Amino acid sequence: MELWFLGTSAGMPIANRNVTAIALQMPQNRGTFWMFDCGEGTQHQLLRSPFRLSRLEKLFITHLHGDHLFGLPGLLSSRSSLGGTEPLDLYGPPGLREFIEATLRISETHLGYPLRIHEIEEGTVCEDDFFTVEAAKLDHRIDSFGYRITELPRTGVLNTELLAKLGVPSGPLYGSLKSGRDITLEDGRIIRSAEVVGNPLPGRIIVVLGDTKPCDSAIELARGADLLVHEATFANDLVDKAGEYGHSTTLQAAETAQAAGVKWLLITHFSSRYSSEDLASLEAESRIVFSHTDAAVELKPYAIPRTTARNSD
């Protein structure tokens, strides 16, 4: 799994930074990607990435401010024009349905795929056999949500070398053992799954927050996460301005990461007053409190490891 930032600027784009959008490449066997927010110009950023719109499976909107939303109608239309036929699930705060349906109706845009709009509340918003997504309200000027994506543990690795020594023929019996079922061989020997399958592989937890001031719900949502994406609109010398506009500073984002016990913090949503050259100083300011902080760089893949080591495969 990899996280790609398609935009890291707050409020409006600048010459070398777009407004907010994030793509999450799902595991290879799934063959899809998810998105979080869709600011104006997101389509152009996707053209510079390895993602194909036809493979977009789910899109989560954190809140209805324009820098997180205005790219959505065009992206939905392009997904249809590019041959996307699979259903797309769209999640976001109340009001999202009205915005999308009115925009598509007035522009006479017709989609070639089912669009399923889910206006969310706090709690579990979707789940399947591999992932659960939960949402919590944050503290912003309008309703703003954070999303916690939990990958369920995977079955451990099958010890095929041991099975060969035990004379277990490959095929359906391997599948039974892998799924946790004991088997009985023709000679009466019982092979127990627990003895030939390794420990379960832990799932990853990724938390993506919308715009927010520091709040308890952000800490609770991010508790123990492998990766936290947190806005850092301003440097800490503008802490009063951050509070006035419902945002966080670099230090406040780091304090949330520290309190939640996350493994890795990626800060984003930087005010347009900061140039790309300023990001190193914003990153350094966060690292005063939380050393495992990086300032997000657009169109750079961030691999999300399964283990506690950030540099693991």
Coordinates of C-alpha atoms in Angstrom, one line a residue:
M1 CA 0.0 0.0 0.0
E2 CA 1.2 3.5 -0.9
L3 CA -0.1 7.0 -0.2
W4 CA 0.3 9.6 -2.9
F5 CA -0.4 13.3 -2.2
L6 CA -2.1 14.9 -5.2
G7 CA -2.3 18.3 -3.5
T8 CA -0.8 19.7 -0.3
S9 CA -1.9 23.4 -0.4
A10 CA -4.5 25.0 1.8
G11 CA -7.3 27.2 0.5
M12 CA -6.0 27.7 -3.0
P13 CA -3.3 26.3 -5.3
I14 CA 0.0 27.9 -5.9
A15 CA 2.4 27.5 -8.8
N16 CA 4.0 24.2 -7.5
R17 CA 1.3 22.9 -5.1
N18 CA -2.2 21.9 -5.8
V19 CA -5.1 21.9 -3.3
T20 CA -6.0 18.8 -1.2
A21 CA -6.4 15.3 -2.6
I22 CA -4.8 12.1 -1.5
A23 CA -4.7 8.7 -3.3
L24 CA -4.3 5.4 -1.4
Q25 CA -3.0 2.5 -3.5
M26 CA -4.7 -0.6 -2.2
P27 CA -2.9 -4.0 -2.0
Q28 CA -1.9 -5.4 -5.3
N29 CA -4.4 -8.3 -5.2
R30 CA -7.2 -5.7 -5.0
G31 CA -6.1 -3.8 -8.0
T32 CA -7.8 -0.5 -7.0
F33 CA -7.2 2.8 -5.3
W34 CA -9.1 5.0 -2.9
M35 CA -9.1 8.8 -2.6
F36 CA -9.5 11.3 0.2
D37 CA -10.8 14.7 -0.9
C38 CA -10.8 16.1 -4.4
G39 CA -9.7 19.7 -4.7
E40 CA -9.8 21.6 -8.0
G41 CA -7.2 20.3 -10.4
T42 CA -7.0 16.7 -9.0
Q43 CA -7.6 15.3 -12.5
H44 CA -4.4 16.9 -13.7
Q45 CA -2.5 15.5 -10.8
L46 CA -3.8 12.0 -11.5
L47 CA -2.4 12.3 -15.0
R48 CA 1.0 12.6 -13.5
S49 CA 0.5 9.5 -11.3
P50 CA 0.3 5.8 -12.0
F51 CA -3.4 5.7 -11.1
R52 CA -6.2 5.1 -13.6
L53 CA -9.6 6.6 -12.8
S54 CA -11.4 3.5 -14.0
R55 CA -9.8 1.7 -11.0
L56 CA -11.0 4.2 -8.4
E57 CA -13.1 2.2 -6.0
K58 CA -14.0 4.6 -3.1
L59 CA -13.7 8.3 -2.5
F60 CA -14.0 9.9 0.9
I61 CA -14.7 13.6 1.4
T62 CA -13.6 15.0 4.8
H63 CA -15.7 18.3 4.6
L64 CA -17.4 20.5 2.1
H65 CA -15.0 23.4 1.8
G66 CA -14.1 24.1 -1.9
D67 CA -10.4 23.3 -1.7
H68 CA -11.4 19.7 -0.7
L69 CA -14.4 19.4 -3.1
F70 CA -14.4 21.5 -6.2
G71 CA -12.5 18.9 -8.4
L72 CA -15.1 16.2 -7.7
P73 CA -17.7 16.8 -10.5
G74 CA -15.1 16.9 -13.2
L75 CA -13.4 13.8 -11.9
L76 CA -16.7 11.9 -11.8
S77 CA -17.4 12.8 -15.4
S78 CA -13.9 11.9 -16.6
R79 CA -14.1 8.5 -14.9
S80 CA -17.1 7.8 -17.1
S81 CA -15.5 9.1 -20.2
L82 CA -12.4 7.0 -19.6
G83 CA -14.4 3.8 -19.5
G84 CA -15.1 3.3 -15.8
T85 CA -18.1 1.0 -15.5
E86 CA -17.6 -0.4 -12.0
P87 CA -19.6 1.2 -9.1
L88 CA -18.0 4.1 -7.2
D89 CA -18.8 4.6 -3.6
L90 CA -18.6 8.3 -2.4
Y91 CA -18.6 9.1 1.3
G92 CA -18.9 12.5 3.0
P93 CA -20.8 14.8 5.3
P94 CA -24.5 15.7 4.9
G95 CA -24.9 18.1 1.9
L96 CA -22.6 16.0 -0.3
R97 CA -25.5 14.4 -2.2
E98 CA -27.2 17.8 -2.8
F99 CA -23.9 19.2 -4.2
I100 CA -23.2 16.3 -6.5
E101 CA -26.8 15.7 -7.8
A102 CA -27.3 19.4 -8.5
T103 CA -24.0 19.8 -10.3
L104 CA -24.5 16.7 -12.5
R105 CA -28.1 17.7 -13.2
I106 CA -27.4 21.3 -14.2
S107 CA -24.4 20.4 -16.3
E108 CA -26.4 17.5 -17.9
T109 CA -23.6 15.1 -17.0
H110 CA -24.5 11.5 -17.3
L111 CA -22.3 8.8 -15.7
G112 CA -21.7 5.4 -17.2
Y113 CA -21.5 3.7 -13.9
P114 CA -23.5 3.5 -10.6
L115 CA -22.5 6.3 -8.2
R116 CA -23.4 5.4 -4.6
I117 CA -23.4 8.4 -2.3
H118 CA -23.2 7.8 1.4
E119 CA -23.7 10.8 3.7
I120 CA -21.9 9.7 6.9
E121 CA -22.2 10.0 10.6
E122 CA -19.6 9.1 13.2
G123 CA -18.8 5.4 13.5
T124 CA -18.2 2.7 10.9
V125 CA -18.9 3.9 7.4
C126 CA -17.9 0.9 5.4
E127 CA -16.3 -2.5 5.8
D128 CA -15.5 -5.7 3.9
D129 CA -13.5 -8.9 4.4
F130 CA -10.2 -6.9 4.3
F131 CA -10.8 -3.3 5.6
T132 CA -12.9 -1.3 8.0
V133 CA -13.3 2.4 7.7
E134 CA -14.4 4.5 10.7
A135 CA -15.2 8.2 10.9
A136 CA -15.1 10.8 13.7
K137 CA -16.0 14.5 13.8
L138 CA -13.2 16.9 14.2
D139 CA -13.2 20.6 15.3
H140 CA -13.5 22.9 12.3
R141 CA -15.7 25.8 11.1
I142 CA -18.1 23.3 9.4
D143 CA -18.6 19.6 9.9
S144 CA -15.2 17.9 9.2
F145 CA -14.4 14.3 9.5
G146 CA -11.4 12.1 9.9
Y147 CA -11.2 8.6 8.6
R148 CA -9.5 5.6 10.2
I149 CA -8.7 2.8 7.7
T150 CA -8.0 -0.5 9.4
E151 CA -6.6 -3.4 7.4
L152 CA -7.6 -6.7 8.9
P153 CA -4.8 -9.2 9.8
R154 CA -3.8 -11.6 7.0
T155 CA -3.3 -15.3 7.4
G156 CA 0.3 -16.3 8.1
V157 CA 2.6 -17.8 5.5
L158 CA 2.2 -21.5 4.7
N159 CA 5.3 -23.6 5.4
T160 CA 5.5 -25.4 2.1
E161 CA 8.9 -26.8 2.9
L162 CA 7.7 -28.6 6.0
L163 CA 4.6 -29.8 4.2
A164 CA 6.7 -31.4 1.5
K165 CA 8.8 -33.2 4.1
L166 CA 5.6 -34.4 5.7
G167 CA 4.4 -35.7 2.3
V168 CA 1.4 -33.5 2.0
P169 CA 0.4 -33.2 -1.7
S170 CA 0.0 -29.7 -2.9
G171 CA -3.4 -28.5 -4.0
P172 CA -6.7 -28.3 -2.1
L173 CA -5.1 -29.6 1.1
Y174 CA -2.8 -26.6 1.2
G175 CA -5.8 -24.3 0.8
S176 CA -7.5 -26.0 3.7
L177 CA -4.5 -25.6 6.0
K178 CA -4.0 -22.0 4.9
S179 CA -7.6 -21.2 5.8
G180 CA -7.1 -22.7 9.3
R181 CA -8.6 -26.1 8.9
D182 CA -6.8 -29.3 10.1
I183 CA -6.5 -32.1 7.5
T184 CA -6.3 -35.9 7.7
L185 CA -4.0 -37.7 5.3
E186 CA -4.8 -41.1 3.7
D187 CA -2.5 -42.8 6.1
G188 CA -4.4 -41.4 9.1
R189 CA -2.0 -38.7 10.1
I190 CA -3.5 -35.4 11.2
I191 CA -1.8 -32.2 10.1
R192 CA -2.8 -29.3 12.2
S193 CA -3.0 -25.9 10.5
A194 CA -1.4 -24.1 13.5
E195 CA 1.7 -26.2 13.1
V196 CA 2.3 -25.3 9.4
V197 CA 1.0 -21.8 9.1
G198 CA 3.0 -18.8 10.5
N199 CA 1.6 -16.1 12.7
P200 CA -1.0 -13.8 11.2
L201 CA 0.4 -10.7 9.5
P202 CA -0.8 -7.6 11.2
G203 CA -2.9 -5.2 9.3
R204 CA -2.0 -1.5 8.8
I205 CA -3.9 1.4 10.2
I206 CA -4.0 4.7 8.3
V207 CA -5.7 7.8 9.6
V208 CA -6.5 10.7 7.3
L209 CA -7.9 13.8 9.1
G210 CA -9.8 16.7 7.5
D211 CA -9.2 20.3 8.6
T212 CA -9.3 20.6 12.3
K213 CA -8.1 22.4 15.4
P214 CA -6.5 20.2 18.1
C215 CA -9.2 18.0 19.6
D216 CA -9.7 14.8 21.6
S217 CA -11.5 13.0 18.8
A218 CA -8.5 13.4 16.5
I219 CA -6.3 11.7 19.2
E220 CA -8.8 8.9 19.7
L221 CA -9.3 8.3 16.0
A222 CA -5.5 8.1 15.5
R223 CA -4.7 6.0 18.5
G224 CA -1.9 3.5 17.7
A225 CA -2.0 4.2 13.9
D226 CA 0.8 3.2 11.6
L227 CA 0.4 6.5 9.7
L228 CA -1.4 9.7 10.6
V229 CA -2.1 12.4 7.9
H230 CA -2.7 15.7 9.8
E231 CA -3.1 19.2 8.5
A232 CA -0.4 21.8 9.5
T233 CA -1.7 24.9 7.9
F234 CA 0.5 27.3 9.8
A235 CA 3.8 27.4 11.5
N236 CA 3.6 27.7 15.3
D237 CA 4.2 31.5 15.3
L238 CA 0.7 31.8 13.8
V239 CA -1.1 29.7 16.4
D240 CA -3.7 32.3 17.1
K241 CA -4.6 32.6 13.4
A242 CA -4.8 28.8 13.2
G243 CA -7.3 28.7 16.0
E244 CA -9.3 31.6 14.5
Y245 CA -9.8 29.7 11.2
G246 CA -10.2 26.2 12.7
H247 CA -6.8 24.9 11.7
S248 CA -3.7 23.4 13.4
T249 CA 0.0 24.4 13.5
T250 CA 3.0 22.2 12.9
L251 CA 3.5 21.7 16.7
Q252 CA -0.2 21.0 17.3
A253 CA -0.2 18.3 14.6
A254 CA 2.9 16.8 16.2
E255 CA 1.3 16.9 19.7
T256 CA -1.7 15.0 18.4
A257 CA 0.6 12.4 16.9
Q258 CA 2.5 12.1 20.1
A259 CA -0.6 11.8 22.3
A260 CA -2.1 9.2 20.0
G261 CA 1.0 7.0 19.9
V262 CA 1.2 6.8 16.1
K263 CA 4.3 5.5 14.3
W264 CA 4.6 8.1 11.6
L265 CA 3.2 11.6 10.9
L266 CA 2.8 13.2 7.5
I267 CA 1.8 16.8 7.7
T268 CA 0.1 18.6 4.8
H269 CA -2.4 21.4 3.9
F270 CA 0.2 24.1 4.0
S271 CA -0.9 27.7 3.7
S272 CA -0.2 29.4 0.4
R273 CA 2.1 31.8 2.3
Y274 CA 4.7 29.0 2.5
S275 CA 6.8 28.1 -0.6
S276 CA 8.2 24.6 -1.2
E277 CA 11.5 25.8 0.2
D278 CA 9.7 26.6 3.5
L279 CA 8.5 23.0 4.0
A280 CA 11.8 21.8 5.5
S281 CA 11.4 24.4 8.3
L282 CA 7.8 23.3 8.9
E283 CA 8.9 19.7 9.1
A284 CA 11.7 20.6 11.5
E285 CA 9.3 22.4 13.7
S286 CA 7.0 19.4 14.0
R287 CA 10.0 17.2 14.7
I288 CA 10.7 19.1 17.8
V289 CA 7.8 17.3 19.4
F290 CA 7.5 14.2 17.2
S291 CA 10.6 13.0 15.4
H292 CA 9.0 10.7 12.9
T293 CA 7.4 13.5 11.0
D294 CA 7.7 14.3 7.3
A295 CA 6.2 17.2 5.3
A296 CA 4.2 15.6 2.5
V297 CA 5.6 16.1 -1.0
E298 CA 3.2 15.9 -3.9
L299 CA 3.4 12.9 -6.3
K300 CA 5.9 11.1 -4.1
P301 CA 4.9 7.6 -3.1
Y302 CA 4.9 6.9 0.7
A303 CA 5.0 3.1 1.2
I304 CA 3.1 2.1 4.3
P305 CA 4.9 -0.8 6.0
R306 CA 3.3 -3.7 7.9
T307 CA 5.8 -3.6 10.7
T308 CA 6.8 -0.9 13.2
A309 CA 9.9 -0.2 11.1
R310 CA 9.2 2.7 8.8
N311 CA 11.7 1.4 6.2
S312 CA 10.3 -2.1 6.0
D313 CA 9.0 -3.5 2.7

